[in-house]
Every structure is written in structure tokens, then in C-alpha cells.
mmCIF file of C-alpha atoms in Angstrom:
data_model
loop_
_atom_site.group_PDB
_atom_site.id
_atom_site.type_symbol
_atom_site.label_atom_id
_atom_site.label_comp_id
_atom_site.label_asym_id
_atom_site.label_seq_id
_atom_site.Cartn_x
_atom_site.Cartn_y
_atom_site.Cartn_z
ATOM 1 C CA UNK A 18 -61.798 111.019 21.293
ATOM 2 C CA UNK A 19 -62.781 112.176 17.809
ATOM 3 C CA UNK A 20 -65.965 110.848 16.242
ATOM 4 C CA UNK A 21 -63.914 109.068 13.561
ATOM 5 C CA UNK A 22 -61.807 107.232 16.147
ATOM 6 C CA UNK A 23 -64.886 106.316 18.187
ATOM 7 C CA UNK A 24 -66.655 105.058 15.075
ATOM 8 C CA UNK A 25 -63.644 102.978 14.099
ATOM 9 C CA UNK A 26 -63.375 101.257 17.481
ATOM 10 C CA UNK A 27 -67.118 100.533 17.469
ATOM 11 C CA UNK A 28 -66.900 99.235 13.897
ATOM 12 C CA UNK A 29 -63.988 96.939 14.787
ATOM 13 C CA UNK A 30 -65.853 95.525 17.777
ATOM 14 C CA UNK A 31 -69.018 94.998 15.729
ATOM 15 C CA UNK A 32 -67.021 93.189 13.010
ATOM 16 C CA UNK A 33 -65.372 91.074 15.752
ATOM 17 C CA UNK A 34 -61.980 92.201 14.514
ATOM 18 C CA UNK A 35 -61.353 93.715 17.948
ATOM 19 C CA UNK A 36 -62.033 91.131 20.642
ATOM 20 C CA UNK A 37 -61.691 91.004 24.409
ATOM 21 C CA UNK A 38 -60.573 88.174 26.673
ATOM 22 C CA UNK A 39 -57.116 86.641 27.069
ATOM 23 C CA UNK A 40 -54.807 86.483 24.063
ATOM 24 C CA UNK A 41 -51.098 85.715 23.747
ATOM 25 C CA UNK A 42 -49.319 88.262 21.533
ATOM 26 C CA UNK A 43 -46.300 87.674 19.288
ATOM 27 C CA UNK A 44 -44.207 89.122 22.113
ATOM 28 C CA UNK A 45 -45.517 86.424 24.436
ATOM 29 C CA UNK A 46 -47.624 88.829 26.494
ATOM 30 C CA UNK A 47 -51.059 87.982 27.813
ATOM 31 C CA UNK A 48 -53.207 90.745 26.342
ATOM 32 C CA UNK A 49 -56.824 91.524 27.331
ATOM 33 C CA UNK A 50 -57.661 92.425 23.737
ATOM 34 C CA UNK A 51 -56.741 91.302 20.257
ATOM 35 C CA UNK A 52 -56.976 93.171 16.933
ATOM 36 C CA UNK A 53 -56.816 91.125 13.729
ATOM 37 C CA UNK A 54 -57.302 93.183 10.566
ATOM 38 C CA UNK A 55 -57.295 89.971 8.538
ATOM 39 C CA UNK A 56 -60.882 89.502 9.715
ATOM 40 C CA UNK A 57 -62.020 92.441 7.605
ATOM 41 C CA UNK A 58 -62.544 89.821 4.917
ATOM 42 C CA UNK A 59 -65.702 90.703 3.053
ATOM 43 C CA UNK A 60 -66.520 93.498 0.648
ATOM 44 C CA UNK A 61 -68.641 95.563 3.006
ATOM 45 C CA UNK A 62 -66.241 95.598 5.949
ATOM 46 C CA UNK A 63 -63.160 96.085 3.763
ATOM 47 C CA UNK A 64 -64.827 98.982 1.994
ATOM 48 C CA UNK A 65 -65.734 100.642 5.276
ATOM 49 C CA UNK A 66 -62.244 100.040 6.668
ATOM 50 C CA UNK A 67 -60.750 101.691 3.603
ATOM 51 C CA UNK A 68 -62.936 104.743 4.216
ATOM 52 C CA UNK A 69 -61.419 105.069 7.691
ATOM 53 C CA UNK A 70 -57.883 104.776 6.296
ATOM 54 C CA UNK A 71 -58.560 107.311 3.547
ATOM 55 C CA UNK A 72 -60.223 109.891 5.792
ATOM 56 C CA UNK A 73 -57.537 109.548 8.475
ATOM 57 C CA UNK A 74 -54.825 110.124 5.878
ATOM 58 C CA UNK A 75 -56.580 113.167 4.425
ATOM 59 C CA UNK A 76 -57.232 114.600 7.904
ATOM 60 C CA UNK A 77 -53.563 114.165 8.874
ATOM 61 C CA UNK A 78 -52.425 116.849 6.460
ATOM 62 C CA UNK A 79 -49.463 114.721 5.344
ATOM 63 C CA UNK A 80 -48.367 115.479 1.785
ATOM 64 C CA UNK A 81 -48.298 112.323 -0.332
ATOM 65 C CA UNK A 82 -48.153 111.189 -3.939
ATOM 66 C CA UNK A 83 -48.840 107.465 -3.690
ATOM 67 C CA UNK A 84 -49.419 104.486 -1.390
ATOM 68 C CA UNK A 85 -47.341 101.394 -0.715
ATOM 69 C CA UNK A 86 -48.666 98.179 0.839
ATOM 70 C CA UNK A 87 -46.112 95.726 2.254
ATOM 71 C CA UNK A 88 -46.940 92.058 1.657
ATOM 72 C CA UNK A 89 -49.196 90.544 2.702
ATOM 73 C CA UNK A 90 -51.911 92.437 4.591
ATOM 74 C CA UNK A 91 -50.679 95.769 3.297
ATOM 75 C CA UNK A 92 -51.464 94.750 -0.284
ATOM 76 C CA UNK A 93 -55.203 94.664 0.312
ATOM 77 C CA UNK A 94 -55.153 97.688 2.608
ATOM 78 C CA UNK A 95 -53.255 99.933 0.189
ATOM 79 C CA UNK A 96 -55.365 98.968 -2.834
ATOM 80 C CA UNK A 97 -58.644 99.394 -0.953
ATOM 81 C CA UNK A 98 -57.509 102.745 0.452
ATOM 82 C CA UNK A 99 -56.597 103.941 -3.059
ATOM 83 C CA UNK A 100 -60.169 103.124 -4.162
ATOM 84 C CA UNK A 101 -61.583 105.019 -1.160
ATOM 85 C CA UNK A 102 -59.359 108.027 -1.836
ATOM 86 C CA UNK A 103 -60.479 108.117 -5.464
ATOM 87 C CA UNK A 104 -64.102 108.149 -4.310
ATOM 88 C CA UNK A 105 -63.227 111.195 -2.211
ATOM 89 C CA UNK A 106 -61.773 112.973 -5.231
ATOM 90 C CA UNK A 107 -58.120 112.108 -4.631
ATOM 91 C CA UNK A 108 -57.052 109.632 -7.308
ATOM 92 C CA UNK A 109 -53.861 108.054 -5.962
ATOM 93 C CA UNK A 110 -51.462 105.490 -7.393
ATOM 94 C CA UNK A 111 -50.402 102.496 -5.333
ATOM 95 C CA UNK A 112 -47.820 99.729 -5.347
ATOM 96 C CA UNK A 113 -46.948 96.699 -3.297
ATOM 97 C CA UNK A 114 -44.183 94.139 -3.052
ATOM 98 C CA UNK A 115 -44.059 90.403 -3.554
ATOM 99 C CA UNK A 116 -42.042 88.246 -1.205
ATOM 100 C CA UNK A 117 -39.987 86.660 -3.989
ATOM 101 C CA UNK A 118 -38.647 88.381 -7.086
ATOM 102 C CA UNK A 119 -40.302 87.462 -10.383
ATOM 103 C CA UNK A 120 -37.970 86.749 -13.287
ATOM 104 C CA UNK A 121 -40.579 87.114 -16.061
ATOM 105 C CA UNK A 122 -43.374 89.500 -16.989
ATOM 106 C CA UNK A 123 -42.870 92.799 -15.186
ATOM 107 C CA UNK A 124 -40.125 91.172 -13.101
ATOM 108 C CA UNK A 125 -38.678 92.348 -9.802
ATOM 109 C CA UNK A 126 -40.417 92.573 -6.438
ATOM 110 C CA UNK A 127 -42.556 95.713 -6.882
ATOM 111 C CA UNK A 128 -46.017 95.455 -8.442
ATOM 112 C CA UNK A 129 -48.215 98.367 -9.460
ATOM 113 C CA UNK A 130 -47.211 101.979 -9.964
ATOM 114 C CA UNK A 131 -43.567 102.998 -10.072
ATOM 115 C CA UNK A 132 -42.392 104.149 -6.652
ATOM 116 C CA UNK A 133 -41.964 107.905 -6.933
ATOM 117 C CA UNK A 134 -42.458 111.070 -4.916
ATOM 118 C CA UNK A 135 -43.782 110.978 -1.352
ATOM 119 C CA UNK A 136 -44.967 107.496 -0.425
ATOM 120 C CA UNK A 137 -47.280 106.522 2.438
ATOM 121 C CA UNK A 138 -46.774 102.989 3.766
ATOM 122 C CA UNK A 139 -50.071 101.334 4.775
ATOM 123 C CA UNK A 140 -50.298 98.380 7.155
ATOM 124 C CA UNK A 141 -52.542 97.098 9.946
ATOM 125 C CA UNK A 142 -50.322 97.468 13.026
ATOM 126 C CA UNK A 143 -46.644 97.878 13.889
ATOM 127 C CA UNK A 144 -45.212 95.125 16.058
ATOM 128 C CA UNK A 145 -41.439 94.856 15.661
ATOM 129 C CA UNK A 146 -41.281 97.386 12.825
ATOM 130 C CA UNK A 147 -39.614 94.893 10.454
ATOM 131 C CA UNK A 148 -42.159 95.394 7.680
ATOM 132 C CA UNK A 149 -41.747 99.168 7.836
ATOM 133 C CA UNK A 150 -37.959 98.949 7.666
ATOM 134 C CA UNK A 151 -38.124 96.711 4.614
ATOM 135 C CA UNK A 152 -40.641 99.053 2.989
ATOM 136 C CA UNK A 153 -38.517 102.132 3.660
ATOM 137 C CA UNK A 154 -35.495 100.411 2.109
ATOM 138 C CA UNK A 155 -37.465 99.527 -1.041
ATOM 139 C CA UNK A 156 -38.927 103.016 -1.364
ATOM 140 C CA UNK A 157 -35.564 104.730 -0.945
ATOM 141 C CA UNK A 158 -33.843 102.269 -3.279
ATOM 142 C CA UNK A 159 -36.320 103.349 -5.961
ATOM 143 C CA UNK A 160 -35.414 107.004 -5.414
ATOM 144 C CA UNK A 161 -38.700 107.833 -3.706
ATOM 145 C CA UNK A 162 -39.331 109.283 -0.243
ATOM 146 C CA UNK A 163 -41.196 107.583 2.619
ATOM 147 C CA UNK A 164 -43.653 110.232 3.835
ATOM 148 C CA UNK A 165 -45.543 108.462 6.637
ATOM 149 C CA UNK A 166 -46.797 105.144 7.919
ATOM 150 C CA UNK A 167 -50.571 104.714 8.204
ATOM 151 C CA UNK A 168 -51.893 101.935 10.460
ATOM 152 C CA UNK A 169 -55.256 100.907 11.851
ATOM 153 C CA UNK A 170 -54.449 100.567 15.558
ATOM 154 C CA UNK A 171 -51.556 101.804 17.672
ATOM 155 C CA UNK A 172 -51.303 99.495 20.689
ATOM 156 C CA UNK A 173 -49.102 102.143 22.405
ATOM 157 C CA UNK A 174 -47.063 99.548 24.260
ATOM 158 C CA UNK A 175 -43.381 99.371 25.041
ATOM 159 C CA UNK A 176 -41.309 96.930 23.050
ATOM 160 C CA UNK A 177 -38.916 94.399 24.518
ATOM 161 C CA UNK A 178 -39.250 91.597 27.045
ATOM 162 C CA UNK A 179 -40.429 91.833 30.639
ATOM 163 C CA UNK A 180 -37.583 93.092 32.792
ATOM 164 C CA UNK A 181 -35.968 94.794 29.811
ATOM 165 C CA UNK A 182 -38.741 96.925 28.384
ATOM 166 C CA UNK A 183 -37.856 99.788 26.075
ATOM 167 C CA UNK A 184 -38.853 103.318 27.023
ATOM 168 C CA UNK A 185 -40.507 103.604 23.629
ATOM 169 C CA UNK A 186 -43.142 101.726 21.681
ATOM 170 C CA UNK A 187 -42.473 100.107 18.315
ATOM 171 C CA UNK A 188 -44.446 102.948 16.716
ATOM 172 C CA UNK A 189 -42.302 105.588 18.428
ATOM 173 C CA UNK A 190 -39.110 103.767 17.472
ATOM 174 C CA UNK A 191 -40.126 103.601 13.815
ATOM 175 C CA UNK A 192 -41.004 107.304 13.780
ATOM 176 C CA UNK A 193 -37.704 108.264 15.416
ATOM 177 C CA UNK A 194 -35.585 105.916 13.300
ATOM 178 C CA UNK A 195 -36.891 107.132 9.959
ATOM 179 C CA UNK A 196 -37.990 110.642 10.853
ATOM 180 C CA UNK A 197 -41.518 110.149 9.536
ATOM 181 C CA UNK A 198 -44.902 110.308 11.271
ATOM 182 C CA UNK A 199 -46.845 107.177 12.125
ATOM 183 C CA UNK A 200 -50.564 107.882 11.789
ATOM 184 C CA UNK A 201 -53.109 105.579 13.402
ATOM 185 C CA UNK A 202 -56.852 105.534 12.866
ATOM 186 C CA UNK A 203 -57.163 104.838 16.613
ATOM 187 C CA UNK A 204 -54.963 103.896 19.562
ATOM 188 C CA UNK A 205 -55.085 102.262 22.990
ATOM 189 C CA UNK A 206 -56.259 105.469 24.664
ATOM 190 C CA UNK A 207 -59.197 105.593 22.264
ATOM 191 C CA UNK A 208 -60.010 101.983 23.053
ATOM 192 C CA UNK A 209 -59.944 102.643 26.792
ATOM 193 C CA UNK A 210 -62.202 105.670 26.394
ATOM 194 C CA UNK A 211 -64.606 103.589 24.319
ATOM 195 C CA UNK A 212 -64.814 100.985 27.103
ATOM 196 C CA UNK A 213 -65.524 103.725 29.635
ATOM 197 C CA UNK A 214 -68.373 105.557 27.934
ATOM 198 C CA UNK A 215 -71.825 105.073 26.474
ATOM 199 C CA UNK A 216 -73.388 101.777 25.552
ATOM 200 C CA UNK A 217 -69.969 100.122 25.294
ATOM 201 C CA UNK A 218 -69.433 100.613 29.026
ATOM 202 C CA UNK A 219 -72.563 98.609 29.747
ATOM 203 C CA UNK A 220 -71.717 95.779 27.346
ATOM 204 C CA UNK A 221 -67.922 95.652 27.559
ATOM 205 C CA UNK A 222 -67.094 97.629 30.701
ATOM 206 C CA UNK A 223 -66.016 94.457 32.492
ATOM 207 C CA UNK A 224 -62.884 94.463 30.322
ATOM 208 C CA UNK A 225 -61.930 98.032 31.221
ATOM 209 C CA UNK A 226 -59.928 97.126 34.338
ATOM 210 C CA UNK A 227 -57.930 94.485 32.476
ATOM 211 C CA UNK A 228 -57.113 96.940 29.679
ATOM 212 C CA UNK A 229 -56.142 99.590 32.264
ATOM 213 C CA UNK A 230 -53.826 97.143 34.045
ATOM 214 C CA UNK A 231 -52.221 96.137 30.736
ATOM 215 C CA UNK A 232 -51.724 99.783 29.798
ATOM 216 C CA UNK A 233 -50.125 100.495 33.194
ATOM 217 C CA UNK A 234 -47.706 97.601 32.767
ATOM 218 C CA UNK A 235 -46.765 97.990 29.124
ATOM 219 C CA UNK A 236 -48.074 101.377 27.955
ATOM 220 C CA UNK A 237 -45.994 104.351 26.894
#
């Protein structure tokens, strides 16, 4: 696991954004961990999160011209990442959408820079992929090109219901459907490694078996 990925998992645990126990997911699964990026809700943690997004994007080597944040969480993430990129010497435009079209002022559903060139979609996670599909449609409708999707955590789990699980995860399906890479700051493998090594193993190692069992059942 890279230092950046390890640092991100540790940061998420420290901020209590990544928690362990028993949690019911949107898919109705009982998960031994829960990641809620909405809990990065103060200036210090949001600023640090944005640094992780920005560095991961730069390290990926993906060519991009601007960022797009799908409403709602993506709005904050894209704008904060644009600030972090600028601090690293890469001044980057960003845009986001509103849920309902505005019929006055700038009008329409897109706020911010005009969608143009290669656009990176920024969100927290990919569950069903609905947000990405809507974003891709908006970007293409504007004549721009979706270049990649950048997320915080890839849960690396198969989509679908028990007894009818897909062979692929939602992340893999999005990448295959649109022919673009999905870049994650960290993934389930990184989380498992974190639970197995160093100080984390002493404090949180009790959760390792539950995460391993979940990965065996639902992982790709």
C-alpha cells in the first residue's frame, strides 16, 4: 500500500469518517465498516481531504482540463479539490450541477465554468453509478469529454442482490460502460492492509476478520 493510501485510511479513521461495527448499506447488506464523506465537515478536514484528491489525480497521470462535482456531495469535493490543485500549481476550473433548472440569472442546471475539454468527475463513492451516468450525460451534452471519475473510497464489492450478484463491482461497471478510468484514493484492499499492520492492528485488528469475511462474500 502506498504511503498516500495508508495516510488517507488513517486520516479517515481519525476523523471518524471511516467507522467499524455493523452498518446496513443502501444495498441492504450488513457491512463491518462504513465510510461517510459527509463527515468531513470542517475546514481543516475538508482541506486535508482535498489534498488527497488533488495528489491522487496528479499521480494518476490522467489528462484533464477541469473538474465536475455532481450534486450534492460532489459540489464541495470538486470545489475544494480545485483549491488544492491551485495550491500545487495547477489552476483548474470547476463546475457542478443543481438538481432543478434555474429560469433566471445564469439559468440552466450547470453552475461554474463552462463544461469543456477533458472533465474529471469527482464524488465520494460509487454505489449504483447513477450519479456518474447523469454526470456523463451532462458533460457530453455540453460537447465536453468525460476523462475519469475520481472517488475517495472504492469498496470493491459486487453489485446486485444476494443470490444474483454481478461478477463486477459498480466501479468496474462504470469504467466499462463509459470507457473511462475510475481512480480511488484508497480501496478495500488498502483498508484490509491497514487493519493488519502497525498500530492499527493493535487498536482495530478485532475488525479484520469481519472485513475479510465481507470481502470474501461480496468482493471482486
